[in-house]
JSON list of C-alpha atoms in Angstrom, two decimals:
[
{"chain": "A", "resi": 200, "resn": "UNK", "atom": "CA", "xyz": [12.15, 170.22, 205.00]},
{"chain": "A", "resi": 201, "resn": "UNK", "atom": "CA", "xyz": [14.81, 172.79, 204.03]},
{"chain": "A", "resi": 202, "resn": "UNK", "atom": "CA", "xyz": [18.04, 171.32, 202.40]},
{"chain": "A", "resi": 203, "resn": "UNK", "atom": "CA", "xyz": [20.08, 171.90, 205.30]},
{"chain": "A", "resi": 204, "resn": "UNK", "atom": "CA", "xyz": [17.80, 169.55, 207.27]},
{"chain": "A", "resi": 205, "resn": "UNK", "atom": "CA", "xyz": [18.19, 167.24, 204.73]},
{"chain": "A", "resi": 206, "resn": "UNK", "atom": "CA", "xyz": [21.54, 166.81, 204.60]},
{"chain": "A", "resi": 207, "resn": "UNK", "atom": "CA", "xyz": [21.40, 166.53, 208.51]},
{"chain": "A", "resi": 208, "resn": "UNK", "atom": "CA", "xyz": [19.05, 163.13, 208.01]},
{"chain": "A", "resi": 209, "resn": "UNK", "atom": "CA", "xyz": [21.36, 162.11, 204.98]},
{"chain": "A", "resi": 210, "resn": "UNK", "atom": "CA", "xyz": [24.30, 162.49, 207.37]},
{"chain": "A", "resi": 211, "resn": "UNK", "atom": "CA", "xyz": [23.05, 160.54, 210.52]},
{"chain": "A", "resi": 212, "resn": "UNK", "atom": "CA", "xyz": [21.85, 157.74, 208.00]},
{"chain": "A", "resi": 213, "resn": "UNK", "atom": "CA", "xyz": [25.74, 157.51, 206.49]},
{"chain": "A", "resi": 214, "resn": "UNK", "atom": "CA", "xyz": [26.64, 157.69, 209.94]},
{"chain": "A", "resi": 215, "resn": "UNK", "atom": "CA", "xyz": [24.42, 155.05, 211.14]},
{"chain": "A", "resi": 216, "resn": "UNK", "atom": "CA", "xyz": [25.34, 152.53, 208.45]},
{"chain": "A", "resi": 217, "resn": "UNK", "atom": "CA", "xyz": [28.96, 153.12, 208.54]},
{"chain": "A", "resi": 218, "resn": "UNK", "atom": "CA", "xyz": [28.25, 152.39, 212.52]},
{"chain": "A", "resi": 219, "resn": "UNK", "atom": "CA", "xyz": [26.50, 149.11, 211.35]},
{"chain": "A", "resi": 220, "resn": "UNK", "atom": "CA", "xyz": [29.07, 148.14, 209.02]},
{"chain": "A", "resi": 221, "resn": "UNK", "atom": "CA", "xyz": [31.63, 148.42, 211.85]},
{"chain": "A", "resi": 222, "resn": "UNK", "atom": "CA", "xyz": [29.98, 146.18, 214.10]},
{"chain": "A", "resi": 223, "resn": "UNK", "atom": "CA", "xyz": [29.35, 143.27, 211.61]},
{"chain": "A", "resi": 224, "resn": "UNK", "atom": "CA", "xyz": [32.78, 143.51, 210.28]},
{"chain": "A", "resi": 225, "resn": "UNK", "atom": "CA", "xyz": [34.10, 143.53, 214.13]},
{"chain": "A", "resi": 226, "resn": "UNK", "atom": "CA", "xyz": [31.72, 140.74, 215.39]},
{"chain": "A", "resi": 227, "resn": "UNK", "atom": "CA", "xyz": [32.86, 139.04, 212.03]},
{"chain": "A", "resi": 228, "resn": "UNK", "atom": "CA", "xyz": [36.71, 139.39, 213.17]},
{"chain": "A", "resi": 229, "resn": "UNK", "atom": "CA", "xyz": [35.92, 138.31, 217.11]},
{"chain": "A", "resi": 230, "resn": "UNK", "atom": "CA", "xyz": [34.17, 135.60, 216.32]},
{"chain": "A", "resi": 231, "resn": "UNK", "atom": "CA", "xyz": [36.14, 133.45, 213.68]},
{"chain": "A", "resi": 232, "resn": "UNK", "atom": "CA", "xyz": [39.13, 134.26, 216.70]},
{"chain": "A", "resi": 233, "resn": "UNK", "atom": "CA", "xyz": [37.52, 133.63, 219.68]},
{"chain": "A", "resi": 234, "resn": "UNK", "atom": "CA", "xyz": [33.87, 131.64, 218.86]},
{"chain": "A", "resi": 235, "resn": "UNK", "atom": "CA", "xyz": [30.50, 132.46, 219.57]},
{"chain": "A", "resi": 236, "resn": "UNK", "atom": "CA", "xyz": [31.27, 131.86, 223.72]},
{"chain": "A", "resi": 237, "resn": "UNK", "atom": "CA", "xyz": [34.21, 133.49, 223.88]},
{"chain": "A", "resi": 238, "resn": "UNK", "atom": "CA", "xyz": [32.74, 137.05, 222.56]},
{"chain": "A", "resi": 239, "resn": "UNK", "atom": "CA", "xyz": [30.76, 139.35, 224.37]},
{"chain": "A", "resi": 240, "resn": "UNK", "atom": "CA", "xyz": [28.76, 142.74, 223.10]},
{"chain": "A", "resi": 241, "resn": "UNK", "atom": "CA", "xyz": [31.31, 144.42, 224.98]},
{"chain": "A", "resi": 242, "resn": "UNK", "atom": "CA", "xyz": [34.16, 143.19, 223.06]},
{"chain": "A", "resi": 243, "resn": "UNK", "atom": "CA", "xyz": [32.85, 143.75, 219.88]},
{"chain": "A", "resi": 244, "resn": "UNK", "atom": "CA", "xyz": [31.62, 147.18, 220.96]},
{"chain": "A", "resi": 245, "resn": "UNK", "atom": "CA", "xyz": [35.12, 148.01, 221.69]},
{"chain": "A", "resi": 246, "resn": "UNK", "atom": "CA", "xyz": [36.45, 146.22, 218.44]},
{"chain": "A", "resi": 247, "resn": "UNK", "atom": "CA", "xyz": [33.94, 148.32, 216.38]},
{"chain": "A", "resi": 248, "resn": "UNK", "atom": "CA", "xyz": [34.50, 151.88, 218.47]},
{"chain": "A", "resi": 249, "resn": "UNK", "atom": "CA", "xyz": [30.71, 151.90, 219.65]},
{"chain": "A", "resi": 250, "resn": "UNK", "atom": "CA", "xyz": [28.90, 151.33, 222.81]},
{"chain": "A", "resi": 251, "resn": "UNK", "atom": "CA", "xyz": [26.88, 148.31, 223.76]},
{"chain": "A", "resi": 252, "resn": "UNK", "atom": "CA", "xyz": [23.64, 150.41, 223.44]},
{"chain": "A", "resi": 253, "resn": "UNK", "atom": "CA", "xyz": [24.26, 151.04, 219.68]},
{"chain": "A", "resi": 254, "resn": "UNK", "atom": "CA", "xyz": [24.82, 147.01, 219.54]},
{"chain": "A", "resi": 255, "resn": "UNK", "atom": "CA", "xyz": [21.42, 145.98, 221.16]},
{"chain": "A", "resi": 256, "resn": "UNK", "atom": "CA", "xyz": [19.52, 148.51, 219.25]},
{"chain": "A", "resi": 257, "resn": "UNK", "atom": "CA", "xyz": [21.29, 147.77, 215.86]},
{"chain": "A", "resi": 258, "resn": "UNK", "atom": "CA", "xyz": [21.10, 143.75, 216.27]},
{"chain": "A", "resi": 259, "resn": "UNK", "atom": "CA", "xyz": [19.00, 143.13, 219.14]},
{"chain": "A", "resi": 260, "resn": "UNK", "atom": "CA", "xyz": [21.14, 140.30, 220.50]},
{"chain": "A", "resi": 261, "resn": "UNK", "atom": "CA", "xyz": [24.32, 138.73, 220.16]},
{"chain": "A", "resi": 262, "resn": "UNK", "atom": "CA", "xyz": [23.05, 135.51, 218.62]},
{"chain": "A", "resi": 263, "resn": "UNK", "atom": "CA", "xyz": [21.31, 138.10, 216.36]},
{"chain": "A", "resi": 264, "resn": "UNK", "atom": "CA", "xyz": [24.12, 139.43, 215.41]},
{"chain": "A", "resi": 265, "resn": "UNK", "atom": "CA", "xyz": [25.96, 136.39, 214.76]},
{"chain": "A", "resi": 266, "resn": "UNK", "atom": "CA", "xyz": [23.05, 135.24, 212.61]},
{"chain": "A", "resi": 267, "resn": "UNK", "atom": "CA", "xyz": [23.16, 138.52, 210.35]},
{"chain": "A", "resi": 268, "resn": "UNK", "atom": "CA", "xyz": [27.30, 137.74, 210.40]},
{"chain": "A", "resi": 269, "resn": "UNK", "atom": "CA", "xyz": [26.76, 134.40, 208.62]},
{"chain": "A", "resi": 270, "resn": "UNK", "atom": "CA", "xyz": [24.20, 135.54, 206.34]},
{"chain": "A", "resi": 271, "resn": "UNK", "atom": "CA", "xyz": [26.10, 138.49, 205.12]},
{"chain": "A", "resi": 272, "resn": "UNK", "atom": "CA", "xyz": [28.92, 136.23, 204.48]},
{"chain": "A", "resi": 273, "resn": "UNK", "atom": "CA", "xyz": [27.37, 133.84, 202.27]},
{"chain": "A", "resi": 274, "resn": "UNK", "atom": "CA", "xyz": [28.10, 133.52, 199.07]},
{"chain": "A", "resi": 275, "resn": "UNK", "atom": "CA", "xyz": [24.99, 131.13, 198.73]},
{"chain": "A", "resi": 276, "resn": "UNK", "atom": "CA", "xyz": [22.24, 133.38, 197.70]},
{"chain": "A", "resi": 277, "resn": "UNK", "atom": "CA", "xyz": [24.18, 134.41, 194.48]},
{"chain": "A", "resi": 278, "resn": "UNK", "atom": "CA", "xyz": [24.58, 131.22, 193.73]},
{"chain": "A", "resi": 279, "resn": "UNK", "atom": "CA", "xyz": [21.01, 130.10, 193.98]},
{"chain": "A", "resi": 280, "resn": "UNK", "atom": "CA", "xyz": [19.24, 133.00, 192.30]},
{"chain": "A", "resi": 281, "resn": "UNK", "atom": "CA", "xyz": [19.00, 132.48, 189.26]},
{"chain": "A", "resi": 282, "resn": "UNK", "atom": "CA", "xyz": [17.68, 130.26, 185.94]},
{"chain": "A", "resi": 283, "resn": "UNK", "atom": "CA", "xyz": [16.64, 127.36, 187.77]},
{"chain": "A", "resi": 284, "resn": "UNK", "atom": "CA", "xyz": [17.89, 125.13, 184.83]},
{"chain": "A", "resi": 285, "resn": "UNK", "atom": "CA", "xyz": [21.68, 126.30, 185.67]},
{"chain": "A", "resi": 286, "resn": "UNK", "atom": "CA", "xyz": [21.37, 125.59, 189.34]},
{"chain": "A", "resi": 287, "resn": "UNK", "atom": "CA", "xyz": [23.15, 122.43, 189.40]},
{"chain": "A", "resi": 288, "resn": "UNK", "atom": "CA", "xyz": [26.15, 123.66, 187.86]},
{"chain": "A", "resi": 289, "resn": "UNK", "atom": "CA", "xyz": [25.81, 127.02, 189.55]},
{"chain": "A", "resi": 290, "resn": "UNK", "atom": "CA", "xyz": [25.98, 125.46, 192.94]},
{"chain": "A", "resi": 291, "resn": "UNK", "atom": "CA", "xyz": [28.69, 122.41, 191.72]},
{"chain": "A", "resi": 292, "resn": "UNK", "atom": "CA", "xyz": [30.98, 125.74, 190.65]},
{"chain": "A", "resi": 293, "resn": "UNK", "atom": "CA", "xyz": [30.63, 127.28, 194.06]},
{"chain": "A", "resi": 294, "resn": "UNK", "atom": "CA", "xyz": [31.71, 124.35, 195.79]},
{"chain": "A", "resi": 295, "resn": "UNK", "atom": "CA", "xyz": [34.87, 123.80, 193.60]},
{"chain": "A", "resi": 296, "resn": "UNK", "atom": "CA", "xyz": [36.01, 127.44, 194.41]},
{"chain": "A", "resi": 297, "resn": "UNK", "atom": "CA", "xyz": [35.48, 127.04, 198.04]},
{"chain": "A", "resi": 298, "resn": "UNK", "atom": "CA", "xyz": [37.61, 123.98, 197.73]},
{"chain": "A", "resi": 299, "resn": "UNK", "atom": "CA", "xyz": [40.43, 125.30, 196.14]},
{"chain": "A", "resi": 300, "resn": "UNK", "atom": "CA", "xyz": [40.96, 128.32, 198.41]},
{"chain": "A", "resi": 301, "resn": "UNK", "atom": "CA", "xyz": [43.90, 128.07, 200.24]},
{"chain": "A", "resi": 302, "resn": "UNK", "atom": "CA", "xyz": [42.78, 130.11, 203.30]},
{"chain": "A", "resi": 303, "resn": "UNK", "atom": "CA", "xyz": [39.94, 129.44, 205.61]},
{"chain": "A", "resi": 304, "resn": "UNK", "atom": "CA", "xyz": [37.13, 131.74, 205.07]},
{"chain": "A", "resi": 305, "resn": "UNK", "atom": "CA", "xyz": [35.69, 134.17, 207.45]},
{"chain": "A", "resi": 306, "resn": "UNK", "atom": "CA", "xyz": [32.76, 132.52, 207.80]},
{"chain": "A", "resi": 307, "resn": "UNK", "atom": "CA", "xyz": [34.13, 129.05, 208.05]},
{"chain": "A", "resi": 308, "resn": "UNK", "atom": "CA", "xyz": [36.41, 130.44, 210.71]},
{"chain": "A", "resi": 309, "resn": "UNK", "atom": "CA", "xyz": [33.05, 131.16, 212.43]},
{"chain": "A", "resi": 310, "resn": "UNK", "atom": "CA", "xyz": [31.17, 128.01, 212.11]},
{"chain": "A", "resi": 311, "resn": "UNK", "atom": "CA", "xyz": [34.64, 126.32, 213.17]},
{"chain": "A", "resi": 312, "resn": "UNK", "atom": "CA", "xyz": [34.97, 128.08, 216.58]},
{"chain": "A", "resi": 313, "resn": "UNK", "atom": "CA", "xyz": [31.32, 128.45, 217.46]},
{"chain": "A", "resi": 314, "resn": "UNK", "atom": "CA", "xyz": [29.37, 125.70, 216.18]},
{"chain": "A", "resi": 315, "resn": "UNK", "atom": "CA", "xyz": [29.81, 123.21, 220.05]},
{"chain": "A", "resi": 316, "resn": "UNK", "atom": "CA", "xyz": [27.41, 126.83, 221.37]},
{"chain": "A", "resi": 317, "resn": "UNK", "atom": "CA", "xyz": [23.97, 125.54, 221.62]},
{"chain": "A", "resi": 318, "resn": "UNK", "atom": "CA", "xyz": [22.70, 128.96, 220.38]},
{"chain": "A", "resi": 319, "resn": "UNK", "atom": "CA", "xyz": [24.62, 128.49, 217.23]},
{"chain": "A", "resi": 320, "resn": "UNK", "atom": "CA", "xyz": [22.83, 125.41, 216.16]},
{"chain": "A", "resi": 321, "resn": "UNK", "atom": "CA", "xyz": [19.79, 127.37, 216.53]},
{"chain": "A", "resi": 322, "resn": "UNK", "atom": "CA", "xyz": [21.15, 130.22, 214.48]},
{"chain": "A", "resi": 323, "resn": "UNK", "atom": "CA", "xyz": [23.00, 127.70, 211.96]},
{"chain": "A", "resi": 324, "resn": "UNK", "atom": "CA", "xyz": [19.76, 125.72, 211.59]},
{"chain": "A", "resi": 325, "resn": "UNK", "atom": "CA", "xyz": [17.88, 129.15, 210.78]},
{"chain": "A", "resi": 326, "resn": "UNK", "atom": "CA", "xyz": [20.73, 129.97, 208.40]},
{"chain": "A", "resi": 327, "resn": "UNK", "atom": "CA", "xyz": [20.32, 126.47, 206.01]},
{"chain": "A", "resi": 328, "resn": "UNK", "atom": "CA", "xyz": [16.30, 127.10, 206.54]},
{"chain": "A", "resi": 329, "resn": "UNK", "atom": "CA", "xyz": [16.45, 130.69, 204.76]},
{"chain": "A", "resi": 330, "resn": "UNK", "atom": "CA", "xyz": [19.88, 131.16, 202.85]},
{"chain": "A", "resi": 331, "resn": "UNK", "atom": "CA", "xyz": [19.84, 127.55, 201.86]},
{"chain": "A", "resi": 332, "resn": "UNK", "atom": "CA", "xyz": [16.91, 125.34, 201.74]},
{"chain": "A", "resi": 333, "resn": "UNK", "atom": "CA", "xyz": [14.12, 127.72, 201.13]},
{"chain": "A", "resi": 334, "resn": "UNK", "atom": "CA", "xyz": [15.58, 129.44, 197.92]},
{"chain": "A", "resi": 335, "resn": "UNK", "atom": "CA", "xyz": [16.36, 126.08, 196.47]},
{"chain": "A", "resi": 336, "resn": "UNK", "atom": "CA", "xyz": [12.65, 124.86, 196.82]},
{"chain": "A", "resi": 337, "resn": "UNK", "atom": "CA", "xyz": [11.63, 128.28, 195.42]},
{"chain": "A", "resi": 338, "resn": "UNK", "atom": "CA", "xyz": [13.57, 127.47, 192.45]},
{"chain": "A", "resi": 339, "resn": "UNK", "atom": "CA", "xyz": [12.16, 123.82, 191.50]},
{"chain": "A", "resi": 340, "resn": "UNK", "atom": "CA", "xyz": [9.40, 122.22, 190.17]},
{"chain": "A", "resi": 341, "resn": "UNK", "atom": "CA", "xyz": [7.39, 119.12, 190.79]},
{"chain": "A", "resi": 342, "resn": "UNK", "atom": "CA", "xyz": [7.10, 117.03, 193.91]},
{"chain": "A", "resi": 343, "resn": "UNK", "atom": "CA", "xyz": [8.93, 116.92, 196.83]},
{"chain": "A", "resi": 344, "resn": "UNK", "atom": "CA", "xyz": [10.76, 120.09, 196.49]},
{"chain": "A", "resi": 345, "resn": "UNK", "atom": "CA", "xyz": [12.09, 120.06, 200.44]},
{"chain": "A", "resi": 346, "resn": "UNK", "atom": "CA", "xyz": [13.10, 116.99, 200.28]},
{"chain": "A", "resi": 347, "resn": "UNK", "atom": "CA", "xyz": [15.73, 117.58, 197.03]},
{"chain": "A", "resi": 348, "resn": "UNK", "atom": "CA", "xyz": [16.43, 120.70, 198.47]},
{"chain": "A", "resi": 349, "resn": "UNK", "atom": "CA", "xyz": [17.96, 119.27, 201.84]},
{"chain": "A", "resi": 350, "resn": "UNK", "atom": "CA", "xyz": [19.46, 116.64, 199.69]},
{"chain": "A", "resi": 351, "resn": "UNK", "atom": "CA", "xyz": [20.87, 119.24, 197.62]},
{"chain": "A", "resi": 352, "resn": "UNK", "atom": "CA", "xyz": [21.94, 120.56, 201.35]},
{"chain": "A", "resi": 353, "resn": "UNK", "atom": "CA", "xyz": [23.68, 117.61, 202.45]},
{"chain": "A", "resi": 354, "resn": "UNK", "atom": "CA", "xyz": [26.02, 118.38, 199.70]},
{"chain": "A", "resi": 355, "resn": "UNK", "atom": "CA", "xyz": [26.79, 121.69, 200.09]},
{"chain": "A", "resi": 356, "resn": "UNK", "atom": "CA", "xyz": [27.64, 121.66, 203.76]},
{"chain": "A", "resi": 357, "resn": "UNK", "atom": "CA", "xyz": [28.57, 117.79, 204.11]},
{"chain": "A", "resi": 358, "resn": "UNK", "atom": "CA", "xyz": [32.02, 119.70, 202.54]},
{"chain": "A", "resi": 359, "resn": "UNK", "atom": "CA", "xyz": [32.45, 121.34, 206.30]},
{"chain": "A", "resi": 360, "resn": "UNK", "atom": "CA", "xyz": [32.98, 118.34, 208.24]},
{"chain": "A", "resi": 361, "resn": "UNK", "atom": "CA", "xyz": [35.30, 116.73, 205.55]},
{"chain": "A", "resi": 362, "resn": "UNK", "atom": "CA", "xyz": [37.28, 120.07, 205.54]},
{"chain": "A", "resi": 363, "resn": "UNK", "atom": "CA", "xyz": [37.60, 119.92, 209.33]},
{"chain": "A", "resi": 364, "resn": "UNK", "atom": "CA", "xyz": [38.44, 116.33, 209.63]},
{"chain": "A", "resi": 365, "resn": "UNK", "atom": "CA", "xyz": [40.46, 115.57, 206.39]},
{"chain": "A", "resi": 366, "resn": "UNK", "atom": "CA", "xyz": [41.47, 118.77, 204.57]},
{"chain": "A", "resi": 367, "resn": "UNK", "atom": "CA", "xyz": [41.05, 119.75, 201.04]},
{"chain": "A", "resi": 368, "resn": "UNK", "atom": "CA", "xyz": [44.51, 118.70, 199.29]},
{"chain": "A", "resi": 369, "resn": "UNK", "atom": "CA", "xyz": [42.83, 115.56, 197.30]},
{"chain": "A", "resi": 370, "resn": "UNK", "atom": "CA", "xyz": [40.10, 118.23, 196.09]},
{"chain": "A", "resi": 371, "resn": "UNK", "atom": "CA", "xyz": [42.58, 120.80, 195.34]},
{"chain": "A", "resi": 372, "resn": "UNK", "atom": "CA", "xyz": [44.96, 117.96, 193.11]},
{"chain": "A", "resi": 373, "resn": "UNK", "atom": "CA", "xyz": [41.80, 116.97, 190.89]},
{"chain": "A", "resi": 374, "resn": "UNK", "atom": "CA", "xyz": [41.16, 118.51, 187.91]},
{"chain": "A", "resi": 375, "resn": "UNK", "atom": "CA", "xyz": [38.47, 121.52, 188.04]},
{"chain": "A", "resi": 376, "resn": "UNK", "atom": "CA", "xyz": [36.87, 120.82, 185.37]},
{"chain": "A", "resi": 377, "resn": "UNK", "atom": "CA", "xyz": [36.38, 116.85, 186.11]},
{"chain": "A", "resi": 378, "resn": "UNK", "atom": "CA", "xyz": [35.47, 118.05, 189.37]},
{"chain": "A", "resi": 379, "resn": "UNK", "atom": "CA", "xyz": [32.97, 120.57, 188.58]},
{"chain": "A", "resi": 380, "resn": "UNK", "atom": "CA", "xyz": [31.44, 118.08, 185.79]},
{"chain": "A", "resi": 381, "resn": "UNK", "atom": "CA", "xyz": [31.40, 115.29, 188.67]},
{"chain": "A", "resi": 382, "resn": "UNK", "atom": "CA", "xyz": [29.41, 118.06, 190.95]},
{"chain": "A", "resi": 383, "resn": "UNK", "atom": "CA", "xyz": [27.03, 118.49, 188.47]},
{"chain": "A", "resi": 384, "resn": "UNK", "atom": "CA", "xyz": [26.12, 115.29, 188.21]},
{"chain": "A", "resi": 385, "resn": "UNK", "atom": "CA", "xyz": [25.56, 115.41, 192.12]},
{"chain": "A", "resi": 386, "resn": "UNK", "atom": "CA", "xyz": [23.31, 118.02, 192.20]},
{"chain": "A", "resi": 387, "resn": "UNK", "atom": "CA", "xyz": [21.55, 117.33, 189.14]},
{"chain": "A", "resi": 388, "resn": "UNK", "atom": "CA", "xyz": [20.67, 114.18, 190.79]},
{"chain": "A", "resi": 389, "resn": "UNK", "atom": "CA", "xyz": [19.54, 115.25, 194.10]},
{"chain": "A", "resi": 390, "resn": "UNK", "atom": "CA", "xyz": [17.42, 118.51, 192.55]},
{"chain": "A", "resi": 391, "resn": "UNK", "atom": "CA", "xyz": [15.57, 116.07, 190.14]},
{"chain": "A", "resi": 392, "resn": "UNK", "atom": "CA", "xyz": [12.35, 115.10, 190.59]},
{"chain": "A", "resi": 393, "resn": "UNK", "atom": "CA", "xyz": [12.19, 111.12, 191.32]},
{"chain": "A", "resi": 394, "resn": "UNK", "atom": "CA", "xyz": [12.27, 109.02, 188.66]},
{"chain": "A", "resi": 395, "resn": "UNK", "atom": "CA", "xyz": [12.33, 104.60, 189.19]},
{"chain": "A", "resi": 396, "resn": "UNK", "atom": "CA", "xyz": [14.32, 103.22, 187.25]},
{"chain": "A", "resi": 397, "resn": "UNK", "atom": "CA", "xyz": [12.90, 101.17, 184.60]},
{"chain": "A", "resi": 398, "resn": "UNK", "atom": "CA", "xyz": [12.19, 97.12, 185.65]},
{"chain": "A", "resi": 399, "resn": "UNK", "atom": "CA", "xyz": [13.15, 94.21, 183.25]},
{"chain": "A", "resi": 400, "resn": "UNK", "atom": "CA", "xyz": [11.76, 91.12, 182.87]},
{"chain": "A", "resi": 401, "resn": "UNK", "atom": "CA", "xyz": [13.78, 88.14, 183.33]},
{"chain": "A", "resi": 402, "resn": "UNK", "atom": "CA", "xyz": [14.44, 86.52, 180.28]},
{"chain": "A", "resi": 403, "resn": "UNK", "atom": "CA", "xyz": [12.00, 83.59, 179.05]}
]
């Protein structure tokens, strides 16, 4: 290959990913404004300054798209990866800086507006399965790993609904620290393998 053939290739590729990176970051946009069911290809074509083609053959489908949206967005797999001793508090801190933001996030935005769409549960429940659930069980030990892990879960995106129906002032007045410690404690709890509690006999 000479080098001016080369830098052809190394030009379509830039090309191809700043393309990509225009379509995620317009899908992104469209749908924490409109919702999964009120976007179409076409719109975020337009948004993005492709064609619909380029979509389909980047992403496949719309829900496809949506599903690489959320992904990108997370923070999650950051958090998780890792020493698996310093999950607990790793995943206690992210929660206590999602909680004090002050603005709703793009992908919260998202899940918001989109997540009555039938095709979004799908795509939601594919998004705890790989971003969330799996890479906790990959990081523990002992028995019962899914099970922690989803209780682990529970935590992390219980803080959603609570968001939605309640806001985050009372979390945002508490004390970090106290909070974070508090967190800990949670997910230590629910990533810990089973132990009973120790029985007593009754006193003679």
């Amino acid at each position: 290959m000479s080098v001016e053939q080369a830098e052809q290739r190394e030009h379509r590729k830039r090309d191809r990913e700043a393309t990509r990176r225009r379509i995620l970051d317009a899908a992104r946009d469209l749908f924490g404004e409109h919702g999964y069911d009120g976007v179409t290809v076409r719109m975020i074509a337009s948004a993005a300054d492709a064609n619909t083609a380029l979509v389909n053959r980047y992403f496949g489908s719309k829900a496809a798209l949506f599903g690489e949206v959320l992904a990108g967005e997370s923070a999650l797999r950051g958090v998780i990866a890792g020493d698996p001793a310093g999950l607990p508090r790793r995943l206690a801190e992210h929660f206590v800086r999602q909680a004090s933001l002050h603005r709703v996030t793009p992908m919260a935005r998202m899940i918001d507006r989109s997540a009555g769409s039938p095709e979004v549960k799908q795509i939601l429940l594919g998004y705890l399965e790989d971003v969330i659930i799996e890479p906790i069980v990959a990081q523990l030990e002992g028995p019962n790993p899914r099970a922690r892990a989803m209780l682990a879960s529970t935590i992390i995106m219980g803080g959603g609904p609570v968001r939605r129906l309640l806001g985050l002032n009372d979390l945002r007045s508490a004390d970090p620290a106290e909070l974070t410690d508090r967190l800990t404690a949670m997910f230590t709890a629910a990533l810990s393998p089973y132990s009973p509690a120790p029985t007593h006999a009754a006193a003679p």
